[in-house]
Short mmCIF file of C-alpha atoms in Angstrom, two decimals:
data_model
loop_
_atom_site.label_atom_id
_atom_site.label_comp_id
_atom_site.label_asym_id
_atom_site.label_seq_id
_atom_site.Cartn_x
_atom_site.Cartn_y
_atom_site.Cartn_z
CA MET A 1 70.36 103.18 69.18
CA LYS A 2 73.71 101.90 70.40
CA ARG A 3 77.11 103.07 69.26
CA GLU A 4 79.61 100.22 69.50
CA PHE A 5 83.38 100.40 69.74
CA THR A 6 85.74 97.45 69.41
CA GLU A 7 89.20 97.36 70.96
CA SER A 8 90.74 98.55 67.69
CA ASP A 9 88.16 101.36 67.45
CA ILE A 10 89.23 102.47 70.95
CA LEU A 11 92.91 102.28 70.05
CA ALA A 12 92.28 104.29 66.89
CA MET A 13 90.50 107.14 68.71
CA GLU A 14 92.18 110.54 68.62
CA GLN A 15 94.02 110.90 71.96
CA ARG A 16 91.79 113.56 73.53
CA TYR A 17 88.62 111.86 72.31
CA ARG A 18 89.79 108.61 73.90
CA ALA A 19 90.69 110.31 77.20
CA THR A 20 87.23 111.90 77.35
CA PHE A 21 85.44 108.72 76.28
CA ILE A 22 87.24 106.30 78.63
CA ASN A 23 87.13 108.72 81.57
CA SER A 24 83.37 109.07 81.25
CA LEU A 25 82.71 105.43 80.33
CA SER A 26 83.53 104.32 83.88
CA GLY A 27 80.52 106.30 85.07
CA TYR A 28 79.75 108.79 87.78
CA LYS A 29 82.66 109.98 89.85
CA ASN A 30 82.94 110.76 93.42
CA ILE A 31 84.57 114.15 93.31
CA VAL A 32 86.36 115.79 96.24
CA LEU A 33 88.81 118.48 97.24
CA ILE A 34 91.98 117.23 98.93
CA GLY A 35 93.60 119.65 101.36
CA THR A 36 97.28 119.40 102.29
CA LYS A 37 100.06 121.54 103.71
CA SER A 38 103.71 121.43 102.62
CA THR A 39 106.56 120.99 105.09
CA GLN A 40 107.21 124.72 104.44
CA GLY A 41 103.68 125.51 105.62
CA LYS A 42 102.09 126.29 102.22
CA GLU A 43 98.41 125.34 102.05
CA ASN A 44 97.26 123.40 99.01
CA VAL A 45 93.87 122.24 97.77
CA ALA A 46 93.17 120.21 94.62
CA ILE A 47 90.21 118.47 93.00
CA PHE A 48 90.32 114.67 92.64
CA ASN A 49 87.85 112.33 90.98
CA SER A 50 89.33 109.00 92.04
CA LEU A 51 88.38 108.56 95.71
CA PHE A 52 87.04 105.13 96.59
CA HIS A 53 86.07 103.14 99.65
CA ILE A 54 88.40 100.29 100.61
CA GLY A 55 87.07 99.09 103.95
CA ALA A 56 85.24 100.13 107.11
CA ASN A 57 87.27 98.27 109.71
CA PRO A 58 89.90 99.62 109.62
CA ALA A 59 88.35 102.69 107.99
CA LEU A 60 90.31 102.99 104.74
CA CYS A 61 89.95 104.87 101.47
CA GLY A 62 92.03 105.08 98.32
CA ILE A 63 92.86 107.67 95.71
CA ILE A 64 94.58 107.15 92.36
CA VAL A 65 97.18 109.82 91.60
CA ARG A 66 98.89 110.49 88.31
CA PRO A 67 102.39 111.56 89.32
CA ASP A 68 102.96 113.63 86.19
CA VAL A 69 99.99 116.00 86.31
CA THR A 70 98.60 118.93 88.23
CA PRO A 71 97.97 117.71 91.77
CA ARG A 72 101.60 116.73 92.25
CA HIS A 73 101.93 119.11 95.20
CA THR A 74 99.17 117.11 96.85
CA LEU A 75 101.06 113.85 96.40
CA ARG A 76 104.31 115.30 97.71
CA ASN A 77 102.59 116.84 100.72
CA ILE A 78 100.78 113.60 101.57
CA LEU A 79 104.01 111.61 101.38
CA GLU A 80 106.03 114.19 103.34
CA THR A 81 103.53 115.04 106.08
CA GLY A 82 101.29 111.95 106.15
CA SER A 83 98.22 114.19 106.58
CA TYR A 84 95.39 115.13 104.19
CA THR A 85 91.74 116.06 104.31
CA ILE A 86 89.00 114.99 101.92
CA ASN A 87 86.17 117.44 101.36
CA HIS A 88 82.98 116.76 99.43
CA ILE A 89 81.88 119.57 97.13
CA PRO A 90 78.48 121.25 97.55
CA PHE A 91 76.89 122.77 94.45
CA GLU A 92 77.61 126.35 95.52
CA ILE A 93 81.40 125.87 95.21
CA TYR A 94 81.66 123.52 92.24
CA ARG A 95 83.19 126.21 89.99
CA ASN A 96 85.75 127.12 92.66
CA ALA A 97 86.53 123.41 93.02
CA HIS A 98 87.03 122.97 89.27
CA GLN A 99 89.34 126.01 89.19
CA THR A 100 91.75 124.33 91.66
CA SER A 101 92.86 122.13 88.75
CA ALA A 102 94.68 125.07 87.11
CA ARG A 103 98.47 124.81 87.31
CA TYR A 104 99.18 127.24 90.11
CA SER A 105 102.82 127.77 91.00
CA GLU A 106 104.39 126.58 94.21
CA GLU A 107 104.08 130.08 95.66
CA ASP A 108 100.32 130.42 95.15
CA SER A 109 97.77 128.86 97.44
CA GLU A 110 94.83 127.41 95.52
CA PHE A 111 92.68 128.39 98.49
CA VAL A 112 93.36 132.09 97.92
CA ALA A 113 93.31 131.85 94.13
CA THR A 114 89.95 130.07 93.94
CA GLY A 115 88.13 131.72 96.85
CA LEU A 116 87.96 128.70 99.14
CA THR A 117 88.55 128.97 102.89
CA PRO A 118 91.13 126.85 104.72
CA ALA A 119 90.32 125.86 108.29
CA TYR A 120 91.82 123.50 110.84
CA ILE A 121 90.85 120.69 113.16
CA VAL A 122 92.83 120.31 116.38
CA GLY A 123 95.51 117.66 115.92
CA ILE A 124 95.27 117.50 112.10
CA GLN A 125 98.10 119.14 110.15
CA ALA A 126 96.31 119.49 106.78
CA PRO A 127 93.69 122.21 106.19
CA TYR A 128 90.11 121.36 105.36
CA VAL A 129 87.75 123.35 103.14
CA ALA A 130 85.39 125.37 105.34
CA GLU A 131 82.66 125.47 102.65
CA SER A 132 82.36 121.66 102.62
CA HIS A 133 79.54 120.06 104.64
CA THR A 134 81.01 116.54 104.53
CA ARG A 135 84.71 116.17 105.18
CA PHE A 136 87.21 113.89 106.79
CA ALA A 137 90.89 113.65 107.57
CA CYS A 138 93.21 110.80 106.65
CA SER A 139 96.61 109.62 107.76
CA PHE A 140 98.74 108.15 104.99
CA GLU A 141 99.00 104.37 105.32
CA GLN A 142 100.40 102.89 102.13
CA ARG A 143 101.56 103.71 98.61
CA ILE A 144 101.15 101.14 95.86
CA ASP A 145 102.72 101.91 92.49
CA LEU A 146 100.61 100.54 89.65
CA ALA A 147 103.31 99.49 87.22
CA ILE A 148 100.70 98.87 84.51
CA ASN A 149 100.37 102.60 83.78
CA GLY A 150 102.58 104.50 86.23
CA THR A 151 99.78 105.74 88.49
CA ILE A 152 99.95 105.54 92.27
CA LEU A 153 97.35 104.22 94.69
CA ILE A 154 97.44 106.10 97.99
CA ILE A 155 95.69 104.34 100.87
CA GLY A 156 94.70 106.39 103.91
CA LYS A 157 93.11 105.70 107.27
CA ILE A 158 90.18 107.91 108.26
CA VAL A 159 91.09 109.61 111.55
CA PHE A 160 88.41 112.32 111.78
CA ALA A 161 85.03 113.02 110.18
CA SER A 162 82.68 115.98 110.24
CA VAL A 163 79.25 115.76 108.61
CA HIS A 164 76.21 118.02 108.58
CA GLU A 165 73.60 116.69 110.99
CA ARG A 166 70.94 117.08 108.30
CA SER A 167 72.77 114.49 106.19
CA LEU A 168 73.29 111.87 108.93
CA GLU A 169 70.62 109.19 109.33
CA LYS A 170 70.04 107.22 112.52
CA ASP A 171 71.96 104.13 111.41
CA GLY A 172 75.07 106.05 110.30
CA TYR A 173 74.11 106.53 106.63
CA ILE A 174 75.19 109.87 105.16
CA ASN A 175 72.85 111.18 102.45
CA HIS A 176 75.00 113.43 100.27
CA ALA A 177 72.03 114.89 98.37
CA THR A 178 70.68 116.57 101.53
CA VAL A 179 73.65 118.96 101.51
CA GLU A 180 73.73 119.27 97.69
CA ASN A 181 77.06 117.51 97.23
CA ILE A 182 77.70 117.14 93.53
CA VAL A 183 78.63 114.15 91.39
CA GLY A 184 81.37 114.23 88.75
CA GLY A 185 81.57 112.73 85.28
CA GLY A 186 84.61 112.34 83.06
CA LEU A 187 87.20 115.09 83.37
CA ASP A 188 84.95 118.16 83.43
CA GLY A 189 81.31 117.13 83.89
CA TYR A 190 79.10 117.76 86.93
CA TYR A 191 75.72 116.45 88.04
CA ARG A 192 73.30 117.11 90.87
CA ALA A 193 71.96 114.12 92.79
CA SER A 194 68.47 113.56 94.15
CA THR A 195 67.53 110.78 96.53
CA ILE A 196 65.74 107.69 95.22
CA GLY A 197 65.95 105.85 98.54
CA ARG A 198 67.52 102.88 100.23
CA LEU A 199 66.67 99.22 99.78
CA SER A 200 66.62 96.41 102.35
CA TYR A 201 69.36 93.76 102.50
CA ALA A 202 68.68 91.44 99.56
CA LYS A 203 67.77 87.83 100.36
CA VAL A 204 66.97 84.94 98.04
CA GLY A 205 63.20 84.69 97.49
CA GLU A 206 62.28 87.81 99.50
CA GLU A 207 60.79 91.05 98.22
CA LEU A 208 62.95 94.14 98.66
CA ARG A 209 61.57 96.87 100.93
CA GLU A 210 62.25 100.61 100.88
CA LEU A 211 64.11 101.56 104.08
CA MET B 1 75.27 122.04 112.56
CA LYS B 2 78.16 119.64 112.22
CA ARG B 3 78.50 116.27 113.88
CA GLU B 4 82.16 115.51 114.53
CA PHE B 5 83.80 112.13 115.05
CA THR B 6 87.38 111.58 116.23
CA GLU B 7 89.36 108.45 115.48
CA SER B 8 88.37 106.95 118.82
CA ASP B 9 84.70 107.81 118.16
CA ILE B 10 84.98 105.93 114.85
CA LEU B 11 86.65 102.95 116.52
CA ALA B 12 83.95 102.89 119.21
CA MET B 13 81.05 102.80 116.72
CA GLU B 14 78.90 99.68 116.73
CA GLN B 15 80.12 97.51 113.83
CA ARG B 16 77.13 97.93 111.51
CA TYR B 17 76.87 101.66 112.23
CA ARG B 18 80.55 102.04 111.36
CA ALA B 19 80.19 100.02 108.13
CA THR B 20 77.25 102.20 107.06
CA PHE B 21 78.95 105.44 108.12
CA ILE B 22 82.34 104.80 106.51
CA ASN B 23 80.83 103.34 103.35
CA SER B 24 78.73 106.44 102.82
CA LEU B 25 81.37 108.92 104.03
CA SER B 26 83.44 108.31 100.91
CA GLY B 27 80.60 109.78 98.86
CA TYR B 28 78.67 108.89 95.77
CA LYS B 29 79.43 105.55 94.23
CA ASN B 30 79.63 104.47 90.72
CA ILE B 31 77.44 101.42 90.74
CA VAL B 32 77.47 98.72 88.08
CA LEU B 33 76.51 95.15 87.28
CA ILE B 34 79.38 92.83 86.45
CA GLY B 35 78.56 89.93 84.15
CA THR B 36 80.68 86.78 84.05
CA LYS B 37 80.40 83.14 82.99
CA SER B 38 81.95 80.19 84.82
CA THR B 39 84.16 77.63 83.09
CA GLN B 40 81.11 75.32 83.38
CA GLY B 41 79.04 77.82 81.40
CA LYS B 42 76.92 79.25 84.27
CA GLU B 43 76.01 82.90 83.79
CA ASN B 44 76.51 85.23 86.74
CA VAL B 45 75.70 88.89 87.37
CA ALA B 46 76.46 90.87 90.53
CA ILE B 47 76.27 94.47 91.69
CA PHE B 48 79.51 96.30 92.53
CA ASN B 49 80.05 99.78 93.92
CA SER B 50 83.81 100.01 93.60
CA LEU B 51 84.52 100.60 89.91
CA PHE B 52 87.03 103.32 89.19
CA HIS B 53 88.95 104.76 86.26
CA ILE B 54 92.68 104.04 86.17
CA GLY B 55 93.80 105.35 82.80
CA ALA B 56 92.71 106.04 79.22
CA ASN B 57 95.81 104.88 77.35
CA PRO B 58 95.84 101.94 77.81
CA ALA B 59 92.13 101.98 78.70
CA LEU B 60 92.10 100.55 82.22
CA CYS B 61 89.64 100.34 85.08
CA GLY B 62 89.77 98.84 88.56
CA ILE B 63 87.36 97.17 90.95
CA ILE B 64 87.89 96.36 94.61
CA VAL B 65 86.64 92.89 95.57
CA ARG B 66 86.18 91.48 99.05
CA PRO B 67 87.08 87.81 98.65
CA ASP B 68 84.90 86.70 101.57
CA VAL B 69 81.52 88.09 100.53
CA THR B 70 78.75 87.61 98.03
CA PRO B 71 80.23 88.29 94.62
CA ARG B 72 82.86 85.59 95.04
CA HIS B 73 81.59 83.78 91.94
CA THR B 74 82.38 86.94 90.02
CA LEU B 75 85.98 86.98 91.25
CA ARG B 76 86.51 83.29 90.47
CA ASN B 77 85.01 83.64 87.00
CA ILE B 78 87.14 86.70 86.21
CA LEU B 79 90.31 84.91 87.30
CA GLU B 80 89.43 81.66 85.50
CA THR B 81 88.11 83.05 82.23
CA GLY B 82 89.75 86.50 82.06
CA SER B 83 86.50 87.99 80.73
CA TYR B 84 83.89 90.26 82.32
CA THR B 85 81.41 92.94 81.34
CA ILE B 86 80.57 96.13 83.22
CA ASN B 87 77.03 97.42 82.84
CA HIS B 88 75.74 100.75 84.15
CA ILE B 89 72.32 100.60 85.80
CA PRO B 90 69.40 102.66 84.49
CA PHE B 91 66.69 103.66 86.97
CA GLU B 92 64.18 101.15 85.64
CA ILE B 93 66.28 98.15 86.79
CA TYR B 94 67.79 99.46 90.02
CA ARG B 95 65.72 97.09 92.20
CA ASN B 96 66.68 94.10 90.03
CA ALA B 97 70.30 95.22 90.29
CA HIS B 98 70.12 95.46 94.09
CA GLN B 99 68.56 91.99 94.28
CA THR B 100 71.64 90.45 92.59
CA SER B 101 73.44 90.92 95.93
CA ALA B 102 71.40 88.10 97.53
CA ARG B 103 73.40 84.94 98.16
CA TYR B 104 72.22 82.79 95.30
CA SER B 105 73.62 79.27 95.13
CA GLU B 106 76.06 78.11 92.48
CA GLU B 107 73.17 76.46 90.58
CA ASP B 108 71.05 79.61 90.25
CA SER B 109 71.73 82.30 87.70
CA GLU B 110 71.20 85.78 89.12
CA PHE B 111 70.00 86.79 85.65
CA VAL B 112 67.00 84.46 85.90
CA ALA B 113 66.39 85.09 89.60
CA THR B 114 66.34 88.88 89.29
CA GLY B 115 64.70 89.28 85.90
CA LEU B 116 67.68 90.62 84.01
CA THR B 117 68.51 89.52 80.47
CA PRO B 118 71.92 88.10 79.48
CA ALA B 119 73.14 88.85 75.99
CA TYR B 120 76.40 88.41 74.11
CA ILE B 121 78.85 90.34 72.01
CA VAL B 122 80.76 88.43 69.33
CA GLY B 123 84.19 87.48 70.66
CA ILE B 124 83.43 88.22 74.34
CA GLN B 125 82.91 85.21 76.63
CA ALA B 126 81.08 87.01 79.47
CA PRO B 127 77.41 87.99 79.17
CA TYR B 128 76.31 91.61 79.32
CA VAL B 129 73.03 92.94 80.74
CA ALA B 130 70.67 93.70 77.85
CA GLU B 131 68.76 96.35 79.90
CA SER B 132 71.91 98.48 80.32
CA HIS B 133 72.39 101.44 77.98
CA THR B 134 76.09 101.93 78.82
CA ARG B 135 78.26 98.83 79.02
CA PHE B 136 81.70 97.62 78.25
CA ALA B 137 83.77 94.46 78.29
CA CYS B 138 87.11 93.96 80.02
CA SER B 139 89.93 91.49 79.80
CA PHE B 140 91.61 90.72 83.11
CA GLU B 141 95.05 92.32 83.31
CA GLN B 142 96.31 92.23 86.89
CA ARG B 143 95.41 91.25 90.45
CA ILE B 144 96.85 93.22 93.34
CA ASP B 145 96.22 91.91 96.86
CA LEU B 146 95.83 94.76 99.33
CA ALA B 147 97.46 93.25 102.40
CA ILE B 148 96.21 96.14 104.53
CA ASN B 149 92.70 94.66 104.71
CA GLY B 150 92.60 91.53 102.56
CA THR B 151 90.72 93.06 99.64
CA ILE B 152 91.75 92.54 96.03
CA LEU B 153 92.19 95.12 93.30
CA ILE B 154 91.31 93.71 89.88
CA ILE B 155 92.61 95.73 86.93
CA GLY B 156 91.02 95.20 83.53
CA LYS B 157 91.59 96.48 80.02
CA ILE B 158 88.54 97.80 78.17
CA VAL B 159 88.17 95.77 74.97
CA PHE B 160 84.65 96.72 73.85
CA ALA B 161 82.17 99.49 74.61
CA SER B 162 78.54 100.06 73.70
CA VAL B 163 76.81 103.32 74.58
CA HIS B 164 73.43 104.82 73.71
CA GLU B 165 73.87 107.42 70.98
CA ARG B 166 71.75 109.87 72.99
CA SER B 167 74.40 109.83 75.74
CA LEU B 168 77.47 110.32 73.52
CA GLU B 169 78.63 113.89 72.90
CA LYS B 170 80.72 114.98 69.91
CA ASP B 171 84.04 114.98 71.78
CA GLY B 172 83.60 111.50 73.28
CA TYR B 173 81.97 112.54 76.56
CA ILE B 174 79.29 110.15 77.82
CA ASN B 175 76.50 111.85 79.79
CA HIS B 176 75.09 109.16 82.08
CA ALA B 177 72.07 111.24 83.12
CA THR B 178 70.65 111.19 79.58
CA VAL B 179 69.97 107.45 79.92
CA GLU B 180 68.93 107.70 83.59
CA ASN B 181 71.89 105.75 84.95
CA ILE B 182 71.72 105.84 88.72
CA VAL B 183 74.29 106.79 91.36
CA GLY B 184 74.94 104.71 94.49
CA GLY B 185 75.59 105.70 98.08
CA GLY B 186 76.88 103.54 100.92
CA LEU B 187 75.75 99.92 100.82
CA ASP B 188 72.10 100.34 99.90
CA GLY B 189 71.39 103.93 98.82
CA TYR B 190 70.46 105.15 95.34
CA TYR B 191 70.25 108.57 93.72
CA ARG B 192 69.16 109.99 90.39
CA ALA B 193 71.52 112.38 88.60
CA SER B 194 70.68 115.49 86.64
CA THR B 195 73.15 117.37 84.47
CA ILE B 196 74.71 120.59 85.74
CA GLY B 197 77.09 120.91 82.80
CA ARG B 198 80.72 120.81 81.85
CA LEU B 199 83.39 123.41 82.56
CA SER B 200 86.33 124.51 80.41
CA TYR B 201 89.89 123.44 81.17
CA ALA B 202 90.98 125.52 84.16
CA LYS B 203 93.85 127.99 83.63
CA VAL B 204 95.47 130.38 86.07
CA GLY B 205 93.83 133.82 85.84
CA GLU B 206 91.15 132.82 83.32
CA GLU B 207 87.40 132.69 83.84
CA LEU B 208 85.82 129.24 83.49
CA ARG B 209 83.31 128.82 80.68
CA GLU B 210 80.39 126.38 80.41
CA LEU B 211 81.10 123.93 77.57
#
């Protein structure tokens, strides 16, 4: 049985119900920890559910940031230092990752408060999360303000990547399920992933093959 | 064991290896079928892996479109008609969904060619995918050209939603695993999802609870 909602039904939803509904309607979310360091040297880590691929050549990714909510230290640090790391979240730290969304003060490091371990790559200013098996570093490339709702699109160039060898296939494909990276849903939901497989390049009139 | 890649390692990758690596590095992908209709009345459906949430009030979502590749009919139809549907993909149709990425000619409908069923909602011009248990309709709001790599961000407003009642929780949360919606990875990878759970709103100094 389907439940249907018209535009006026959506507009009439109680505010928190609508936030939960619309956030989860868009589907599974790629959920990561973003590590930054302030110009004063304070380490920061925050959970984001809005990472997306923009292009492979140049290697670019985007995140959507709401300027008025919790991860505002992250935004400021990215803009001031140009450096950030993106760390996928294995199952064993998903509660620690969720806890980074609490409103810690400027003086507290979310790393210390949530039991995550900062570590460094030579030449990269921002800390990464040592517990992550799939992580990469970005240099800030462009900020696009989305006037339609006041959010900000941050585009970064991928300048370093570190992946577990178990997850890396021969042709460059990274299988996130092999290292138990989790999937997000809505604002507070989490899923495990298990591999179905990969399919061949689709052509008109040809059967698909499992790769 | 980690495999590490510097910026020059990434630049030196063979082109297809880099596309596969960078596409999968960004993590799990929210993968959907977008249904449109041309001004001549031709029905079109195409798989996209770049849907993301922008905001709940107004209810907005974004997709990144490469203007030079397969789903160009989708882009043209969205811009010309202003109407499109977004349909999550249950496991039972993931091969059909993948097949929509073949380069069908203007005369062929991907619905017919891939065995998917178009259906209509009163007042919405674009067809939805009848096999989908979680789907919504958008009206085109804004196009933002990303000069950095020639891709296009299409922002839409959610004007209708239909979800399976089994997937809808009391507070508006939609659990995509209950209807076996799949997760994407890279350009050709697929995963199943299973529910871990939801966590309470994180506060400084408070234990998280399972919701």
